[in-house]
Tab-separated table of N, CA and C in Angstrom:
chain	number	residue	atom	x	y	z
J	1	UNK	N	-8.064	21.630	24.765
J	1	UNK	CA	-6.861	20.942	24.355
J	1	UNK	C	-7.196	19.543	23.810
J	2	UNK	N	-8.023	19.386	24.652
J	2	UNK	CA	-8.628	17.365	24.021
J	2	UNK	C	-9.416	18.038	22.641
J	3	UNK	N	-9.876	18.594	22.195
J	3	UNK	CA	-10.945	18.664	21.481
J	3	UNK	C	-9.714	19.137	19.944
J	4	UNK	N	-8.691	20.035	20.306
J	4	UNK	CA	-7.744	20.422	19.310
J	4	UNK	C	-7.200	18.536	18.842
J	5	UNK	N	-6.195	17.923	20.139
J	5	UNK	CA	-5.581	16.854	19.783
J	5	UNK	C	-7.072	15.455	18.641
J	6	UNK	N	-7.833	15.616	19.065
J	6	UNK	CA	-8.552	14.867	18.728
J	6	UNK	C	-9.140	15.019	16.879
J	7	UNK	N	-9.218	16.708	16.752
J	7	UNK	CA	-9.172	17.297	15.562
J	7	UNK	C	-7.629	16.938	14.700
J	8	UNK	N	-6.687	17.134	15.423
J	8	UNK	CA	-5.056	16.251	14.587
J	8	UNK	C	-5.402	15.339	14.216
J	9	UNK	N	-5.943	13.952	15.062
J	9	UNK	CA	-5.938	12.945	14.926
J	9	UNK	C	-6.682	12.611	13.752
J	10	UNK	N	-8.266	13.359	13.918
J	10	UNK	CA	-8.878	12.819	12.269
J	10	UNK	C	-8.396	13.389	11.192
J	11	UNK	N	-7.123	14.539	11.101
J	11	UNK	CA	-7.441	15.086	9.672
J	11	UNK	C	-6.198	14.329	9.317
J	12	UNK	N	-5.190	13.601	10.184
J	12	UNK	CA	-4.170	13.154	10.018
J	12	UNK	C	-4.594	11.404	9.542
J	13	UNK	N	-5.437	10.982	10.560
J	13	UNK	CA	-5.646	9.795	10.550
J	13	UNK	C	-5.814	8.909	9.432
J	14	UNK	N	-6.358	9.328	8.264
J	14	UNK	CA	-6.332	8.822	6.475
J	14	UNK	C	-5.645	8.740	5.907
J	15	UNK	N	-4.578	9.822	6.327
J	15	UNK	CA	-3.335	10.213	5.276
J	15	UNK	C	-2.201	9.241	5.333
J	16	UNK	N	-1.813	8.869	4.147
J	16	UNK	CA	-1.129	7.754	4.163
J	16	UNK	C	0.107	8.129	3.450
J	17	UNK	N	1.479	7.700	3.560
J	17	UNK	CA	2.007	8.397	2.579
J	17	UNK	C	2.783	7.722	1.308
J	18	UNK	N	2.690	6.215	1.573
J	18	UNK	CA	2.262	5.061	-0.011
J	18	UNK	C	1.111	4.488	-0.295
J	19	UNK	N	0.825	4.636	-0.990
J	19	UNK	CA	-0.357	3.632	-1.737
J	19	UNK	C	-0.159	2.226	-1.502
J	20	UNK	N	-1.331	1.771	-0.653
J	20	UNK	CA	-1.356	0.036	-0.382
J	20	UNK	C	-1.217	-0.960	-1.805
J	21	UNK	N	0.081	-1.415	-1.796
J	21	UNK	CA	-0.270	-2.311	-2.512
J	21	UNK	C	-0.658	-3.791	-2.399
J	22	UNK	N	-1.202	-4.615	-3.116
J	22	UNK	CA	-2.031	-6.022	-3.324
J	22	UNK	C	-0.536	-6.666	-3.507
J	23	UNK	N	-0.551	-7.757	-3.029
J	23	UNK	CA	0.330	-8.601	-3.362
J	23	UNK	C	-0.366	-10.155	-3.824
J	24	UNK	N	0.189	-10.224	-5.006
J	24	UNK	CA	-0.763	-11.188	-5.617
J	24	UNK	C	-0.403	-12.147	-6.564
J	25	UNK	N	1.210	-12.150	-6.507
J	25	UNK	CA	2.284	-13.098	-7.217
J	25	UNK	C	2.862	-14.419	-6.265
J	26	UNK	N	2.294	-13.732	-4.717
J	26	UNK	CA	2.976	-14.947	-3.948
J	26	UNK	C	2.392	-16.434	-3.620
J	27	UNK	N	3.168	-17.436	-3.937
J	27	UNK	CA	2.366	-18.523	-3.508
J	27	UNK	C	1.112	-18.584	-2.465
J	28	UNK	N	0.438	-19.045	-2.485
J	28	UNK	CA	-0.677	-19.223	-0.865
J	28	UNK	C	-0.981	-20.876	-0.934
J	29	UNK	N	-0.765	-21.613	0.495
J	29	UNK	CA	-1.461	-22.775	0.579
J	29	UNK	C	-2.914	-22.904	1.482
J	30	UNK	N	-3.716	-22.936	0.946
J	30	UNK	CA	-4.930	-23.488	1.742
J	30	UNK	C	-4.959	-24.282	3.144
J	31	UNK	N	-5.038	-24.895	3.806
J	31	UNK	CA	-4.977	-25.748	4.413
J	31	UNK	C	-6.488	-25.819	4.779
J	32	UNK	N	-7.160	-27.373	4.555
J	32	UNK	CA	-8.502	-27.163	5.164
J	32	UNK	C	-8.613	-28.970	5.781
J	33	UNK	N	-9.104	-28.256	7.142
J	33	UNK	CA	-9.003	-29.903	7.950
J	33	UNK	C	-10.705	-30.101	7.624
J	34	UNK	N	-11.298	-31.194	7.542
J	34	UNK	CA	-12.501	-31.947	7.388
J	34	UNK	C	-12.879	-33.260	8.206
J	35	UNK	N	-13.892	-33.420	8.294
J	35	UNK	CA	-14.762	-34.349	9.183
J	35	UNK	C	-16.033	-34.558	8.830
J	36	UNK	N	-16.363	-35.694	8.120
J	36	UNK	CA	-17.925	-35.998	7.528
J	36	UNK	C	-18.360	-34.484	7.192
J	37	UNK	N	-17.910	-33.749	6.159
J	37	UNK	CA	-18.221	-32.605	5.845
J	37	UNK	C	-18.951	-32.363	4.446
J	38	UNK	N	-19.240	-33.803	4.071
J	38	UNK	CA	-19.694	-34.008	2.368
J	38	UNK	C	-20.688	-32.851	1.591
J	39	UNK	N	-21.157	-32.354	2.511
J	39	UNK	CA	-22.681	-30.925	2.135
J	39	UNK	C	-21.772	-29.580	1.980
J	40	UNK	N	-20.679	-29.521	2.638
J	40	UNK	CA	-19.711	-28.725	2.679
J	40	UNK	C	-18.530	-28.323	2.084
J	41	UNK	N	-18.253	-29.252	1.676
J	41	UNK	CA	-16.778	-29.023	0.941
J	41	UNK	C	-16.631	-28.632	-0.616
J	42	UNK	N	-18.135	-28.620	-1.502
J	42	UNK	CA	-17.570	-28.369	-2.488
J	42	UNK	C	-18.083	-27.000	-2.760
J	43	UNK	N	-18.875	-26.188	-1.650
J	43	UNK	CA	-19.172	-24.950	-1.188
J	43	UNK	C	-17.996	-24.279	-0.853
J	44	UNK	N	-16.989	-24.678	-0.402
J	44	UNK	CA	-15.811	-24.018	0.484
J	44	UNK	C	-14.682	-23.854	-0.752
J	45	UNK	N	-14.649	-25.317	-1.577
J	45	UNK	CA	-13.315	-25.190	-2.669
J	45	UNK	C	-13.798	-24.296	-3.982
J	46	UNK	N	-15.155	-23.792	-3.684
J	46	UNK	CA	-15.885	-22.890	-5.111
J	46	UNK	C	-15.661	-21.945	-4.376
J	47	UNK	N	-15.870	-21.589	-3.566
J	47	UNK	CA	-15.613	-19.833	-2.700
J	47	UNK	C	-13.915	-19.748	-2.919
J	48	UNK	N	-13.201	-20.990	-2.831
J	48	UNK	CA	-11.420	-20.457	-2.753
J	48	UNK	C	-11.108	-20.284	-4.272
J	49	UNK	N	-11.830	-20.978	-5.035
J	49	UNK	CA	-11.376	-20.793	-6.319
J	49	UNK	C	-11.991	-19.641	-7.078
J	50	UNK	N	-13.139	-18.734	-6.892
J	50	UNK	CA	-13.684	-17.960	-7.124
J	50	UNK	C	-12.952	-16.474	-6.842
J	51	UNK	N	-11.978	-17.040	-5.488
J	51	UNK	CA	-11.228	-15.605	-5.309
J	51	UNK	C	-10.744	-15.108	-6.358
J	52	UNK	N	-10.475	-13.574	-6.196
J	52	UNK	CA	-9.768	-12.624	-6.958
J	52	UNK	C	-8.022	-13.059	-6.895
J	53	UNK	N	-7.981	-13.844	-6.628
J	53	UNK	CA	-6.125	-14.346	-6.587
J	53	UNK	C	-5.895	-14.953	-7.886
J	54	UNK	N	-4.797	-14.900	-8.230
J	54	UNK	CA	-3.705	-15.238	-9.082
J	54	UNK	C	-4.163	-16.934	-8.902
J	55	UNK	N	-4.915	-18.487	-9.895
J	55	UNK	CA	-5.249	-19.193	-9.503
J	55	UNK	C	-4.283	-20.399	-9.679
J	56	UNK	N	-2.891	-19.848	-10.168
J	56	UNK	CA	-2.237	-20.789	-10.169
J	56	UNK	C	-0.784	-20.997	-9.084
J	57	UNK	N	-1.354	-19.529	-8.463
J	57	UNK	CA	-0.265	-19.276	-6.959
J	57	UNK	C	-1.415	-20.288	-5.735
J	58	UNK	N	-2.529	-20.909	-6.203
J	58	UNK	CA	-3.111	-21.273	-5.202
J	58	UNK	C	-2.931	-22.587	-5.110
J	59	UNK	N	-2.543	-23.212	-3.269
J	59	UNK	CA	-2.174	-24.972	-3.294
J	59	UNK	C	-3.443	-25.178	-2.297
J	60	UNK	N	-4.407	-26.130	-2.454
J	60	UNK	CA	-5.491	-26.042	-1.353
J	60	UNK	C	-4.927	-28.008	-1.086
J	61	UNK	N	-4.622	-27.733	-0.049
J	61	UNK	CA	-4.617	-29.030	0.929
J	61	UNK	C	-5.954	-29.585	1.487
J	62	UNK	N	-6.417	-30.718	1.247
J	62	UNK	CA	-7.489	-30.994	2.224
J	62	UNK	C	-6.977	-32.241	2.916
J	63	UNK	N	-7.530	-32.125	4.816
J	63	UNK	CA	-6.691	-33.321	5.505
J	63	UNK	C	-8.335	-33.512	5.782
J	64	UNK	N	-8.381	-34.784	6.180
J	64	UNK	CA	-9.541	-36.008	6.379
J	64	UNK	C	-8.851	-36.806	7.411
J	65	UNK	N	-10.135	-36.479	8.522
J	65	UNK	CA	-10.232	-36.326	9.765
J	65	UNK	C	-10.905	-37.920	9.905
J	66	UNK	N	-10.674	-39.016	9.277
J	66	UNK	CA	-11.734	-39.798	9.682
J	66	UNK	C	-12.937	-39.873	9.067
J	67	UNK	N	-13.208	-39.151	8.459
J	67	UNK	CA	-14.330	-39.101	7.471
J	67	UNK	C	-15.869	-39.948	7.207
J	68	UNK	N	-16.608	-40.720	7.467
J	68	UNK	CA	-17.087	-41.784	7.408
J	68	UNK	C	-18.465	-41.630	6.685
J	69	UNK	N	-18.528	-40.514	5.974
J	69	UNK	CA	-19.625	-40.091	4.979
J	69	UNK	C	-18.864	-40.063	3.596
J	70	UNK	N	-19.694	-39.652	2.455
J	70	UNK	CA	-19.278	-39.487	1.170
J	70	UNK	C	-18.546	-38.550	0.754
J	71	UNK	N	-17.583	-37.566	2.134
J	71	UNK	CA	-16.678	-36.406	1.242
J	71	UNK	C	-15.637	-36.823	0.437
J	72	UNK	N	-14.946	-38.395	1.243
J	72	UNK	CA	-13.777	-39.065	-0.046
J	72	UNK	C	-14.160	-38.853	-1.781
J	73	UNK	N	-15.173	-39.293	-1.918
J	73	UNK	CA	-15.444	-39.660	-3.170
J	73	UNK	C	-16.158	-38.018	-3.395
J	74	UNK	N	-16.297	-37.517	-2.905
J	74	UNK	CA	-16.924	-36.478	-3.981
J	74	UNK	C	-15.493	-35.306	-4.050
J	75	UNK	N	-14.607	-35.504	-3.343
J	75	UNK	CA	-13.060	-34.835	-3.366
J	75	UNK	C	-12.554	-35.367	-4.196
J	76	UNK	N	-12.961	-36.886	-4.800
J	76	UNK	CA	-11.771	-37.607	-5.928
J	76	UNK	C	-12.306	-37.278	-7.353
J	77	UNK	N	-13.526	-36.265	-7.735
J	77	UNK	CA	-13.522	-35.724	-8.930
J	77	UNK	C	-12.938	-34.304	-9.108
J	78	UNK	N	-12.235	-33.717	-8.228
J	78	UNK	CA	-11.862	-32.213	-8.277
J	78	UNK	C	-10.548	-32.355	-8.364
J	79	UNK	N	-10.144	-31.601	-9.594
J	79	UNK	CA	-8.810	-31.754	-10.127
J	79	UNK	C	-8.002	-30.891	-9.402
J	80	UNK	N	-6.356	-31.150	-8.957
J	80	UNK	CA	-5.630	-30.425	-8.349
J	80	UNK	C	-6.011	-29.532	-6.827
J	81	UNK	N	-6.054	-30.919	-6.189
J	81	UNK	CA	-6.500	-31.014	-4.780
J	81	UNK	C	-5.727	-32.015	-4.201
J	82	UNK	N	-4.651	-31.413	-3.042
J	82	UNK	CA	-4.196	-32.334	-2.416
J	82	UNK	C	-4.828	-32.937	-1.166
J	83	UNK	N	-5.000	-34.522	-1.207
J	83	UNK	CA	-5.637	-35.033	0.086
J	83	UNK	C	-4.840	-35.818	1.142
J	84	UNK	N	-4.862	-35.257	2.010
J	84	UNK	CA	-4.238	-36.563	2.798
J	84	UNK	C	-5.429	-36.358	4.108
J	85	UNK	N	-4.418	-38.275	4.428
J	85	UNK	CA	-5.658	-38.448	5.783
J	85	UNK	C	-4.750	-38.909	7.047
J	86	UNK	N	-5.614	-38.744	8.097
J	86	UNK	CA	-4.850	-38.732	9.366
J	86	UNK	C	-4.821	-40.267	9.527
């Protein structure tokens, strides 16, 4: 009986009965908190902008934690990036 229910389960288990769709019109905001992260951050905003998303549904926030290395200034050449600081 376990061995029948378990056979349901996989031939059933795939079957889907809509097709997944992508949703890829909706706004998305980023949010990314930072802390002396200067080696880091322009690694992280090339991986978000590289996504397969729609790039003008994308808002990337960056908050600055105190900061006391060079991430200010290397965030103030990247266009359409919001910064705020704590």
């Amino acid at each position: 009986m376990y061995v029948l229910w378990l056979l349901i389960i996989v031939i059933y288990w795939g079957k889907s009965e809509e097709p997944i769709q992508v949703i890829s019109n909706v706004p998305v905001s980023i949010i990314i908190p930072f802390r002396n992260e200067e080696n880091n951050l322009l690694s992280c905003i090339e991986s978000i902008k590289n996504q397969a998303y729609e790039q003008g549904k994308i808002e990337v926030i960056l908050v600055n934690d105190h900061s006391t290395d060079s991430s200010l200034s290397i965030l103030s050449t990247i266009p359409n990036i919001a910064l705020l600081s704590l």
